[in-house]
XYZ file of C-alpha atoms in Angstrom:
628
model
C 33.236 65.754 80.734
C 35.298 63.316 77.884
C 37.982 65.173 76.710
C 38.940 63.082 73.893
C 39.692 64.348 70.728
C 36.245 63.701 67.648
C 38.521 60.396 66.634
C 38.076 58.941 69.988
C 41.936 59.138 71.234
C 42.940 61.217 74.096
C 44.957 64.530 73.567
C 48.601 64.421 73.512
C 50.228 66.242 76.383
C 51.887 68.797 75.256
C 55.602 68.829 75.354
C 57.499 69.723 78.206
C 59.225 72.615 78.233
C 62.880 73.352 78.787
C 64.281 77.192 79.838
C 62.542 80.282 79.098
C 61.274 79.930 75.101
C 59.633 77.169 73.462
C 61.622 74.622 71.490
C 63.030 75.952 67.818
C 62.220 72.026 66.871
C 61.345 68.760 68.237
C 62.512 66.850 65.595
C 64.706 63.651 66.370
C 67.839 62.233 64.379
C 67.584 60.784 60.904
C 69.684 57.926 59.768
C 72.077 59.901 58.383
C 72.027 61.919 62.146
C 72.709 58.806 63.646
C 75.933 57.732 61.634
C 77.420 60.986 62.083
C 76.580 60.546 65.654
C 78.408 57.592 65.868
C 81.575 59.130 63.579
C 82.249 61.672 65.917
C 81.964 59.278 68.935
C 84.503 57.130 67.370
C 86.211 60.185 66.604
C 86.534 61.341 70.428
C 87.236 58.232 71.354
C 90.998 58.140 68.878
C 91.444 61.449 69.993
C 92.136 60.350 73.668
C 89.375 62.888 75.091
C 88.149 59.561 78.038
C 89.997 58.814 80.901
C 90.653 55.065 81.957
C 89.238 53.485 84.613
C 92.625 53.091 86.517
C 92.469 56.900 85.973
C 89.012 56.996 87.227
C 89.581 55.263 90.462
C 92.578 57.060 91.525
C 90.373 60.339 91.228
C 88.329 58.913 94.207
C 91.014 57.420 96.280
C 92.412 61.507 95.608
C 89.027 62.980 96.464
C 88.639 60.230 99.642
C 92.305 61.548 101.167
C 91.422 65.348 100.616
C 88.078 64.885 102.480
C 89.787 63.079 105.128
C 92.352 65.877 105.710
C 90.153 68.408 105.778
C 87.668 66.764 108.672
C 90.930 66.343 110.516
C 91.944 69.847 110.010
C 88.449 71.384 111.037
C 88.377 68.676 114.108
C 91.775 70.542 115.324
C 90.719 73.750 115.377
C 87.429 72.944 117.287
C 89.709 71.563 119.939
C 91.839 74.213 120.110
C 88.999 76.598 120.113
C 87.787 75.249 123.106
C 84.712 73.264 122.226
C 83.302 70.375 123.883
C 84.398 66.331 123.535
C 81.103 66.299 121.749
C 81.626 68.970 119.547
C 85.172 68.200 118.592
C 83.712 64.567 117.433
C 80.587 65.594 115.728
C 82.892 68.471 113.507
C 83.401 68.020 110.005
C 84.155 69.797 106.609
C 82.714 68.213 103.882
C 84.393 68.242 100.006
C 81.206 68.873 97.221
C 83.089 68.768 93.230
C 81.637 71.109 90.134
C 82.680 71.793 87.008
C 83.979 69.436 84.424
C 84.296 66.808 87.053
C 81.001 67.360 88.077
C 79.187 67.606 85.402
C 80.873 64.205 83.649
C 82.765 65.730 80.843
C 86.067 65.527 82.241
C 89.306 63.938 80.243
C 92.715 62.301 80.878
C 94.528 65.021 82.771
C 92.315 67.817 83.738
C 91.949 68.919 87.162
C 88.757 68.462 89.784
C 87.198 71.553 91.206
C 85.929 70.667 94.770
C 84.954 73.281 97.198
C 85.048 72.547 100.899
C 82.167 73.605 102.891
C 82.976 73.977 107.215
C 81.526 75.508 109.969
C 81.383 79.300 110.955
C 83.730 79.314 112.974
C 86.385 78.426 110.529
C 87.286 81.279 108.507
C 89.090 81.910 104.961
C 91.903 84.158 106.090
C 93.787 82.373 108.482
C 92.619 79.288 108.703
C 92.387 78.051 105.468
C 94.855 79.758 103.798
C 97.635 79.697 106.353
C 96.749 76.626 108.465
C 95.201 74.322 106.169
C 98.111 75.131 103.728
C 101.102 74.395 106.240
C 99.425 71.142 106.896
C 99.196 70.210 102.747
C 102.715 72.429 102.824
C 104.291 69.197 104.699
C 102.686 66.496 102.468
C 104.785 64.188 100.287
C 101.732 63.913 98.084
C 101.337 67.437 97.739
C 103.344 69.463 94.928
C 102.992 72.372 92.664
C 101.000 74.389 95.886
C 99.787 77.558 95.463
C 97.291 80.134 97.241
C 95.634 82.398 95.330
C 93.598 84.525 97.895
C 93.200 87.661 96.209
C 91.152 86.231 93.549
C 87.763 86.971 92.280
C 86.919 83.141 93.672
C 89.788 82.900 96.281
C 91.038 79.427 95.351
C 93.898 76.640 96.613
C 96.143 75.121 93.650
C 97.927 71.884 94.150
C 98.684 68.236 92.797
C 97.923 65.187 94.825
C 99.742 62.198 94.081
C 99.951 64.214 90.304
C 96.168 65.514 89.871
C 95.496 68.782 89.719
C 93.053 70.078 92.467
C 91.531 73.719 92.676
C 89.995 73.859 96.500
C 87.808 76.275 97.517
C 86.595 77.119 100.872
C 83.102 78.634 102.140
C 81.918 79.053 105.705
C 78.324 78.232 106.461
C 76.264 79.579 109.348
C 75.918 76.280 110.963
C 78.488 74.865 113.765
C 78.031 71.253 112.662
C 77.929 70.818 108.812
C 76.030 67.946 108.418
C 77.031 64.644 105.484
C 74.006 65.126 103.668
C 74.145 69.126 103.009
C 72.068 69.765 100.238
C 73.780 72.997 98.552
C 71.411 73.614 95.939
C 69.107 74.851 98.765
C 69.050 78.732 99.262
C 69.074 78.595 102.873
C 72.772 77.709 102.507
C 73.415 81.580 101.535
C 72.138 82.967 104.771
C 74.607 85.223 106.722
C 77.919 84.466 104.717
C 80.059 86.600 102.634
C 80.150 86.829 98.615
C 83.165 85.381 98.678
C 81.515 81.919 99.758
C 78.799 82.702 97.928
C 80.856 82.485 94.872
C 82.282 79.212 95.693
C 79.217 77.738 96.895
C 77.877 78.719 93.364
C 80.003 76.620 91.497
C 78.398 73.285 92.550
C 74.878 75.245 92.583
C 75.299 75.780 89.345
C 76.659 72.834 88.077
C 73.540 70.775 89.947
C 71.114 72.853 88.053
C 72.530 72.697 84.610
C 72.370 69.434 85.063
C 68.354 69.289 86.060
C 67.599 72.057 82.958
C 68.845 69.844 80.261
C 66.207 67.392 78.459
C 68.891 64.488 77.961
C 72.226 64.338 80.363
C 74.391 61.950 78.119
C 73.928 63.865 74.791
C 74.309 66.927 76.775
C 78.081 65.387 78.244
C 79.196 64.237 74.352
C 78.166 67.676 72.800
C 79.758 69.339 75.303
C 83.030 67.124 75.475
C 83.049 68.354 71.733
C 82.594 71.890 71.958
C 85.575 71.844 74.725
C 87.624 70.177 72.539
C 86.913 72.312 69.988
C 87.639 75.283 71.872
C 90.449 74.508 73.120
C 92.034 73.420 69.685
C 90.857 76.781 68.151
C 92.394 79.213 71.309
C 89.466 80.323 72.701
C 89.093 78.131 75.736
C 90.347 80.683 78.958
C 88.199 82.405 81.295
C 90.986 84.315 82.575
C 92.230 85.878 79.106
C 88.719 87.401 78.209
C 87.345 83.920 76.435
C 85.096 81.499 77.529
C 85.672 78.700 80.186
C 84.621 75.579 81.276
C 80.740 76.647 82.813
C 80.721 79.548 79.861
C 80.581 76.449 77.658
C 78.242 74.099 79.609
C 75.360 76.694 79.820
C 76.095 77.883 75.929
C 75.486 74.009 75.151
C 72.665 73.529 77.551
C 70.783 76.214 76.063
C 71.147 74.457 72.675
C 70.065 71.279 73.960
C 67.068 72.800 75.731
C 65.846 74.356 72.094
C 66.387 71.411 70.509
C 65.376 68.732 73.085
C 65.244 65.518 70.832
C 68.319 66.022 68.957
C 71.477 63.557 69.289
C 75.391 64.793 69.868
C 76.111 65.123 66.445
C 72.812 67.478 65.524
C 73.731 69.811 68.856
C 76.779 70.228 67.397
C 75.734 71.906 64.243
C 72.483 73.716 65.975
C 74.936 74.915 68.238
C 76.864 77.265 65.867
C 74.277 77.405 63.285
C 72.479 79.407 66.404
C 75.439 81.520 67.984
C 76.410 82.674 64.505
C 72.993 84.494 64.526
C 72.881 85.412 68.268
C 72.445 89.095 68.594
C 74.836 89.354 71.649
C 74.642 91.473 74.080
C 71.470 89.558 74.363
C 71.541 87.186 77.199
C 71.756 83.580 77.431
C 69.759 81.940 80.068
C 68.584 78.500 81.067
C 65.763 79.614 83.133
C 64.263 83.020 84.529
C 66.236 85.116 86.650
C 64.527 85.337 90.491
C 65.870 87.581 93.450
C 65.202 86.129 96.775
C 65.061 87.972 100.179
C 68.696 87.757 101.019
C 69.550 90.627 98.740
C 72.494 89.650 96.969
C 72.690 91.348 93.708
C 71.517 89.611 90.599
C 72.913 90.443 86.631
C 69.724 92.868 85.780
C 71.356 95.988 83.732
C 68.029 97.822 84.157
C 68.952 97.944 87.644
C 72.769 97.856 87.329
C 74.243 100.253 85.270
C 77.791 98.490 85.174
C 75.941 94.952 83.417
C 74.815 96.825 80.664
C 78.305 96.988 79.185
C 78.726 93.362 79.184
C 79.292 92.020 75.872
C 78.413 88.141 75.978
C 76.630 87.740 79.033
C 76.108 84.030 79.895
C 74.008 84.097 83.191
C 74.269 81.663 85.483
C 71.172 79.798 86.723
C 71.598 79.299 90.296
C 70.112 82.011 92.617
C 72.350 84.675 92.840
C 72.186 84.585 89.120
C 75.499 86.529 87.345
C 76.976 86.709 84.178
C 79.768 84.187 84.501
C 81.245 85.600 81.014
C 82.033 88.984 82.558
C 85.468 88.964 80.987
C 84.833 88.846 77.816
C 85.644 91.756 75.833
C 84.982 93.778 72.035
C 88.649 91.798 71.166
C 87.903 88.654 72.166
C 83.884 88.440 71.123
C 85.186 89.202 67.877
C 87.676 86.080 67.949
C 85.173 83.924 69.398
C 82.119 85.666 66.526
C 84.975 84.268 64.125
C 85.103 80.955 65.388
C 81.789 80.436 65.754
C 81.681 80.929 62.163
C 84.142 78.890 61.109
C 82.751 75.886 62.814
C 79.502 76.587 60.996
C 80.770 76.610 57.570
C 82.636 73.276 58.653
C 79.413 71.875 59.789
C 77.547 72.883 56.855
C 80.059 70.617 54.957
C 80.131 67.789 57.368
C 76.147 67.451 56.925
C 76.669 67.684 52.763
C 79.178 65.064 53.293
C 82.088 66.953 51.750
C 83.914 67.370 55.175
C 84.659 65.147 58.066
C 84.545 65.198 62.133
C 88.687 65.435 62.182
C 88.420 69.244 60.153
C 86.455 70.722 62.446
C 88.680 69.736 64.905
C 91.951 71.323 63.108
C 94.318 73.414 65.504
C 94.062 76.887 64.949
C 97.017 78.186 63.392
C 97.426 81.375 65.549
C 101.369 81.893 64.354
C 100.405 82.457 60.885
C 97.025 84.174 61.000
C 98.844 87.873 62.098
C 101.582 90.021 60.770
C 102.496 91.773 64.324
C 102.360 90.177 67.662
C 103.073 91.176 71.417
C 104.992 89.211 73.460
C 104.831 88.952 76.965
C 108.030 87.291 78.437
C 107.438 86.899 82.334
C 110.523 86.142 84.555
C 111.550 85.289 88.093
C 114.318 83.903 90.118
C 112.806 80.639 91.086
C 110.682 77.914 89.877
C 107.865 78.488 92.618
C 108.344 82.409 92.197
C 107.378 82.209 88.886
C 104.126 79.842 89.591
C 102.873 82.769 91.803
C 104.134 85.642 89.397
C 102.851 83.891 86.121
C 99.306 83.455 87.694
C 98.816 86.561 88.904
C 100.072 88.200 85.433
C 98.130 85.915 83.564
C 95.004 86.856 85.269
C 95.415 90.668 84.268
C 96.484 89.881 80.961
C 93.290 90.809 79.847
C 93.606 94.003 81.019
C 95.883 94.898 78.410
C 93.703 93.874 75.942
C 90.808 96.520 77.153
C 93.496 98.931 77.579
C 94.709 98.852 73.868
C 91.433 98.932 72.854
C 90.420 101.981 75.097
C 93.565 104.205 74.351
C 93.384 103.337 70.267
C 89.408 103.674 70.874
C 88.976 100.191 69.013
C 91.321 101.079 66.284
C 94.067 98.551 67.326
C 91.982 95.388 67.626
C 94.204 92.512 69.904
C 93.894 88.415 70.033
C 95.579 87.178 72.872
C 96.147 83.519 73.045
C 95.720 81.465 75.980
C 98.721 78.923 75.372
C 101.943 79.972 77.335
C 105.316 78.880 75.918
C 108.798 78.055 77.064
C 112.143 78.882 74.997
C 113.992 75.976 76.362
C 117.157 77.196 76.042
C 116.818 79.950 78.920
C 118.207 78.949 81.942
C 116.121 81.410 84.537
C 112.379 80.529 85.237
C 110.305 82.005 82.264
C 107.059 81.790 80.284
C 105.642 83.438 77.472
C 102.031 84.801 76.352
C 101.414 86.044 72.617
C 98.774 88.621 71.434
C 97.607 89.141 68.114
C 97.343 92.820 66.591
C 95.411 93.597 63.431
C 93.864 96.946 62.466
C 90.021 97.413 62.711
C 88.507 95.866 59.640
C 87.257 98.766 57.326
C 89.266 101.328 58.796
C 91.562 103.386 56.512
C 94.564 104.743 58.152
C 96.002 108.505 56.909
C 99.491 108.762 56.012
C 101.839 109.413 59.253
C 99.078 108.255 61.846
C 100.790 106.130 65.053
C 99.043 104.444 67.822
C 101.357 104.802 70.559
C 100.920 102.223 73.348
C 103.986 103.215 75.291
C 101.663 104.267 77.633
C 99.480 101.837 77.580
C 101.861 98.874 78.260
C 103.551 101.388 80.949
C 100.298 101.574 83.007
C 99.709 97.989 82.712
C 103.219 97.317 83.765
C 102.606 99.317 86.958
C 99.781 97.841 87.649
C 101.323 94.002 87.324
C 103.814 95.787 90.124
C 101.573 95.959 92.600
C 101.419 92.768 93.145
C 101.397 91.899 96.894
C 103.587 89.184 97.107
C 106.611 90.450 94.815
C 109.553 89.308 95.055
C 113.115 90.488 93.671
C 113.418 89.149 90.314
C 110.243 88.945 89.215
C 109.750 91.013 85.933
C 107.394 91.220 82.809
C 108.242 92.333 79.445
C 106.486 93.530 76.749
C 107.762 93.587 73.028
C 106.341 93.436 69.676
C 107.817 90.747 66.687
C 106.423 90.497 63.376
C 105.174 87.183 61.806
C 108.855 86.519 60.222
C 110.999 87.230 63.859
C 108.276 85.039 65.788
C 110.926 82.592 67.866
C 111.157 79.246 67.178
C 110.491 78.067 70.591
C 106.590 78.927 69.584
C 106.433 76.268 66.945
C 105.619 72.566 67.974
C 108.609 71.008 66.061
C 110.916 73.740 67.087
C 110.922 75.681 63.996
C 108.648 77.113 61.319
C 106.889 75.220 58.331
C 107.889 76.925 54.994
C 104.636 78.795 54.050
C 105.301 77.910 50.905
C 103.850 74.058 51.797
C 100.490 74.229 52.474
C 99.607 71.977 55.568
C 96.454 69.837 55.658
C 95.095 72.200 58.752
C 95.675 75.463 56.403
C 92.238 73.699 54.422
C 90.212 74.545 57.668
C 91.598 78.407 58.024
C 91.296 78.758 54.596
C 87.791 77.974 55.318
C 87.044 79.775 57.942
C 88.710 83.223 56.263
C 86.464 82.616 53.417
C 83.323 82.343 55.578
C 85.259 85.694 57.788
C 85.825 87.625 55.045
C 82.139 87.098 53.240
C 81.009 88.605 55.942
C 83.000 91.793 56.530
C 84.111 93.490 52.673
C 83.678 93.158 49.515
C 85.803 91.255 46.674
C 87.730 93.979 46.174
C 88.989 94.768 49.524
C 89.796 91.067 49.723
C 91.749 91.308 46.761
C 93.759 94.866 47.814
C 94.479 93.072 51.286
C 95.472 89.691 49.323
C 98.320 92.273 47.475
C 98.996 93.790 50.662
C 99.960 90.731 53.075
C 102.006 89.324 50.273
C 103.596 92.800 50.018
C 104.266 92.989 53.904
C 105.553 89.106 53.515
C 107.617 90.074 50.814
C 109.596 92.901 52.791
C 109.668 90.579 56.075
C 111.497 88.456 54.278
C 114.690 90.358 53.358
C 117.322 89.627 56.097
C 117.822 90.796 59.374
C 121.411 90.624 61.034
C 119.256 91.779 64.436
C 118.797 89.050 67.402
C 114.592 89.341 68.106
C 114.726 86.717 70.494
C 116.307 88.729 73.745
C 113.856 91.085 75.591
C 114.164 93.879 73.890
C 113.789 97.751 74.521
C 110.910 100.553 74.108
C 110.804 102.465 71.093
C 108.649 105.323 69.179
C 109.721 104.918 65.842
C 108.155 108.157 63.602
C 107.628 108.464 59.951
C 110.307 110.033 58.221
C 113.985 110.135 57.397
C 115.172 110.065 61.119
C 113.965 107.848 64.282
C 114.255 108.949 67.774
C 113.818 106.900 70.573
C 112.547 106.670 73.750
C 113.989 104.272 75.864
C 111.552 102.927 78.643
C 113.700 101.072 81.657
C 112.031 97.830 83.187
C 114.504 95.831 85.014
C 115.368 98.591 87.726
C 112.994 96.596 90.511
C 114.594 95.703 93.710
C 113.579 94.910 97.040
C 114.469 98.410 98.270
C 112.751 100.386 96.056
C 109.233 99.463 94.345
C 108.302 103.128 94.350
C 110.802 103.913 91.766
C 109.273 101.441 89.610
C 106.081 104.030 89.504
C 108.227 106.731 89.153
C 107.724 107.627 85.130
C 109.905 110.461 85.358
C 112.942 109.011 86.844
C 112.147 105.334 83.938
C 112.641 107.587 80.383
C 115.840 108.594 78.578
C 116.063 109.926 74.874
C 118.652 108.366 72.774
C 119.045 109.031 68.869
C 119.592 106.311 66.514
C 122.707 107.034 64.185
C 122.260 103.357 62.142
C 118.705 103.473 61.662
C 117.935 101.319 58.178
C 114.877 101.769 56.215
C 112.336 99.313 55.011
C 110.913 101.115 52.455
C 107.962 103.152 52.719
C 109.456 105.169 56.308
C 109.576 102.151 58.103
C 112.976 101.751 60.668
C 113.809 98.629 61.541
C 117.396 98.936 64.453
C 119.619 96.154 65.825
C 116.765 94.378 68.013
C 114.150 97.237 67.643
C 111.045 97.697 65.273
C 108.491 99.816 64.052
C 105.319 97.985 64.351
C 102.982 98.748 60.921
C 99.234 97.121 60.702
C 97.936 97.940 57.342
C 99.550 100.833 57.009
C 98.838 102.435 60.216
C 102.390 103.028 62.868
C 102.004 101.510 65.997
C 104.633 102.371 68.781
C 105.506 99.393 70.545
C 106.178 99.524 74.959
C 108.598 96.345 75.277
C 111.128 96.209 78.413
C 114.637 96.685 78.574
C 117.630 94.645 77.123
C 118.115 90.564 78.233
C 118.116 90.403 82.145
């Protein structure tokens, strides 16, 4: 039977088809596509986002010692498990790479992910994370090490010879792993634990992202962007409820599946024209979730009540399939809802020629976008202390953020920021994290009402105690500053631009409040809470003869004529007594404040204490006791 077409040609084939829906267009790159293409090429190129090829090649001379190591290490303890000549030759580990590394979009700088995959008989517990460490432990090459086996993905931290390497470890039910293990096969998962399963999906996923996308280079420049971009705008960090690294490489390979013939610079704008209209929690996926016989559990909230209260779920496409954007919470999909956004309207103007590549790419000005912060200062007595201490604070930082939001039930909305920053002129090991705190868009607060986070910051702080490897001298505190006591140390040239001098970035957050605020009131409101941040700028002006910078104390501040105080004790840890630390009872003493001054309108402001007002509404800041 002819099937050609009544004009004698043969049909055309239809298109092939990438992820779960058809394309939303097939359409290729105009000329004017393909200049802006090759603008913001040139532009990542000036901005130093490519590594050099001396660069390059020291990566695999890095990646060549590590596997060497590690078949050393697993040939040891073969022989001193008491295996055969034979088996002791023929054992191995073998060193697979994933994320950024992986999947090619990795710049100057940034660390490699690798996992290492051994035999059964070589477990996590001891023999990775005690033996394998004492060996890298007595390396000259090796600095900056540091287990982390309680994570979610239990992972090994170090520099060789200065690069950054996060090393992972699964066992595999085979005694000899063989050079040419394919991963990406599902009989890898048979009869190991989800904690290898995890690590093993890291490259599983990465290998598959890779296959699901129509065009691998465009994919790697769009997605170079959008981590720039990210990462310029503060919402680049898995661990503080954002999005990280493989968040971003499936949200772009979705976009480049729907859109299959377009170039860099048209994924770009497709991809927030289409997240700005995503109806999240809605999922993204690359391809159809399957189960398989092994029975690990798969994201499905029909099935599992707990997914269903995932806000952005990104699901992996690698069999067990998960929502890898798990973290993300009502605070920070409204940051990243507000980016997204912004980089629209940008892109909007880049393609009516009346913007270019360089304002999309504008730094987010964090320091001047709120009138009340947190800050969390964390301490410790040592340099490698603090490594340990910061990491595992910073990874249940974001549990402060859901707890502020549950205990103000989504009143008191928070940003936290992903940057940490160093005040210099401390002497003892330190870092700092910074939260934003705004109230709820829309919501009008009543005369007198206070959201009183004492508690909050006091559970959270309790919880940051249990940490199993504590040490004397490690400490956390909380306090709040407003926008005018922010410290200098926060600032890249040490100190604060007047606000009076607009800077060429404050174009782009102009920008993106216009395109914010369009969406969320009316010009009314915009013009009531125009009068009222000039108001609240106005009064944070006046002079203060208070020092904001130490680490403060805890105060409930009330509206009215008097303040009284509760004063919440933090630095009483010692190696004798952690249970006192949980003691609540034992850690509050009421003091009254004789010099209490007033900032009009019943708000107290003490020598290195203050009330904490967001539109109106009294919030009772938790902060730790006086400088260490």
């Amino acid at each position: 039977m002819d099937s050609r077409n009544p004009n004698g040609s043969l049909p055309l084939s239809p298109p092939p088809k990438y992820g779960i829906t058809k394309p939303i267009s097939l359409s290729g790159p105009s000329e004017a596509d393909v200049q802006r293409n090759t603008e913001l090429e040139k532009f990542l190129i000036e901005s130093g986002l490519y590594e050099s090829k001396e660069e390059a090649a020291k990566r695999e001379e890095v990646l060549g010692r590590i596997t060497e190591i590690v078949k050393i290490w697993v040939k040891q303890l073969t022989r001193q498990r008491g295996y055969t000549d034979q088996m002791v030759e023929e054992a191995k580990a073998v060193i697979f790479t994933f994320g950024s590394y992986r999947l090619g979009v990795h710049g100057p700088g940034a660390d490699i992910d690798t996992l290492c995959v051994g035999p059964s008989y070589v477990n996590r517990e001891e023999d990775f994370f005690i033996i394998l460490h004492d060996i890298l432990a007595e390396m000259e090459e090796v600095t900056e090490l540091q287990p982390v086996p309680d994570a979610h993905v239990p992972v090994m931290k170090f520099k060789f010879q200065g690069i950054s390497i996060d090393l992972l470890y699964a066992s595999i039910s085979l005694l000899v792993v063989p050079d040419d293990l394919d991963i990406s096969c599902v009989s890898v998962l048979h009869n190991v634990d989800e904690q290898s399963v995890r690590s093993l999906n890291g490259c599983r996923v990465a290998d598959q992202i890779l296959k699901l996308v129509p065009n691998i280079e465009h994919f790697r420049t769009a997605l170079r962007c959008l981590k720039f971009w990210a990462k310029r705008r503060g919402v680049y960090s898995n661990v503080t409820g954002f999005l990280g690294g493989v968040n971003w490489a499936l949200l772009v390979a979705r976009i480049c599946q729907l859109y299959p013939n377009a170039i860099p610079s048209m994924l770009l704008s497709r991809f927030f024209r289409v997240y700005t209209q995503w109806r999240w929690p809605n999922p993204v996926m690359l391809c159809s979730i399957e189960e398989d016989e092994l029975g690990f559990p798969v994201w499905d909230p029909r099935k599992n009540p707990r997914d269903r209260f995932h806000h952005m779920p990104i699901i992996t496409p690698a069999y067990p399939c998960m929502n890898s954007s798990y973290n993300v919470s009502v605070s920070t999909l409204r940051v990243i809802m507000e980016q997204f956004q912004c980089g629209n309207g940008i892109c909007e103007e880049i393609e009516l020629n009346k913007a270019q590549w360089n304002t999309l790419f504008e730094r987010y000005l964090f320091f001047e976008a709120y009138k009340n912060y947190l800050q969390v200062d964390i301490v410790s007595a040592d340099a490698d202390d603090l490594l340990a201490w910061k990491g595992w604070t910073e990874s249940r930082l974001r549990l402060l953020t859901l707890k502020i939001e549950r205990d103000t039930n989504g009143m008191l909305q928070c940003h936290p920021y992903p940057n940490e920053y160093v005040d210099k002129s401390k002497l003892f090991p330190h870092c700092s994290f910074f939260m934003g705190l705004q109230r709820k868009e829309g919501v009008n607060g009543q005369e007198g009402q206070q959201f009183d986070i004492r508690g909050t910051v006091d559970e959270f702080r309790q919880e940051i105690s249990m940490y199993m490897y504590w040490k004397p001298g490690m400490d956390i505190y909380v306090s709040h500053v407003r926008r005018r006591q922010l410290p200098a140390f926060v600032f890249p040239d040490g100190y604060r631009r007047p606000r009076t001098l607009r800077h060429p970035s404050q174009h782009t957050e102009k920008a993106c409040e216009d395109v914010t605020r369009s969406q969320s009131g009316s010009a009314e409101r915009r013009i009531k809470r125009k009068h009222d941040d000039e108001a609240v700028d106005e009064k944070l002006s006046k002079p203060r003869d208070c020092n904001t910078s130490n680490f403060g104390g805890t105060s409930h501040i009330s509206i009215g004529q008097e303040a009284k105080l509760e004063h919440l004790r933090t630095g009483d840890v010692d190696g004798n007594s952690v249970d006192r630390l949980l003691d609540r009872d034992k850690r509050y003493e009421e003091i009254t404040i004789q010099q209490a001054r007033t900032d009009g309108q019943g708000s107290h402001t003490t020598c290195g204490l203050t009330s904490l007002h967001v539109d109106n509404l009294s919030i009772v800041r938790n902060v730790g006791s006086q400088e260490q």
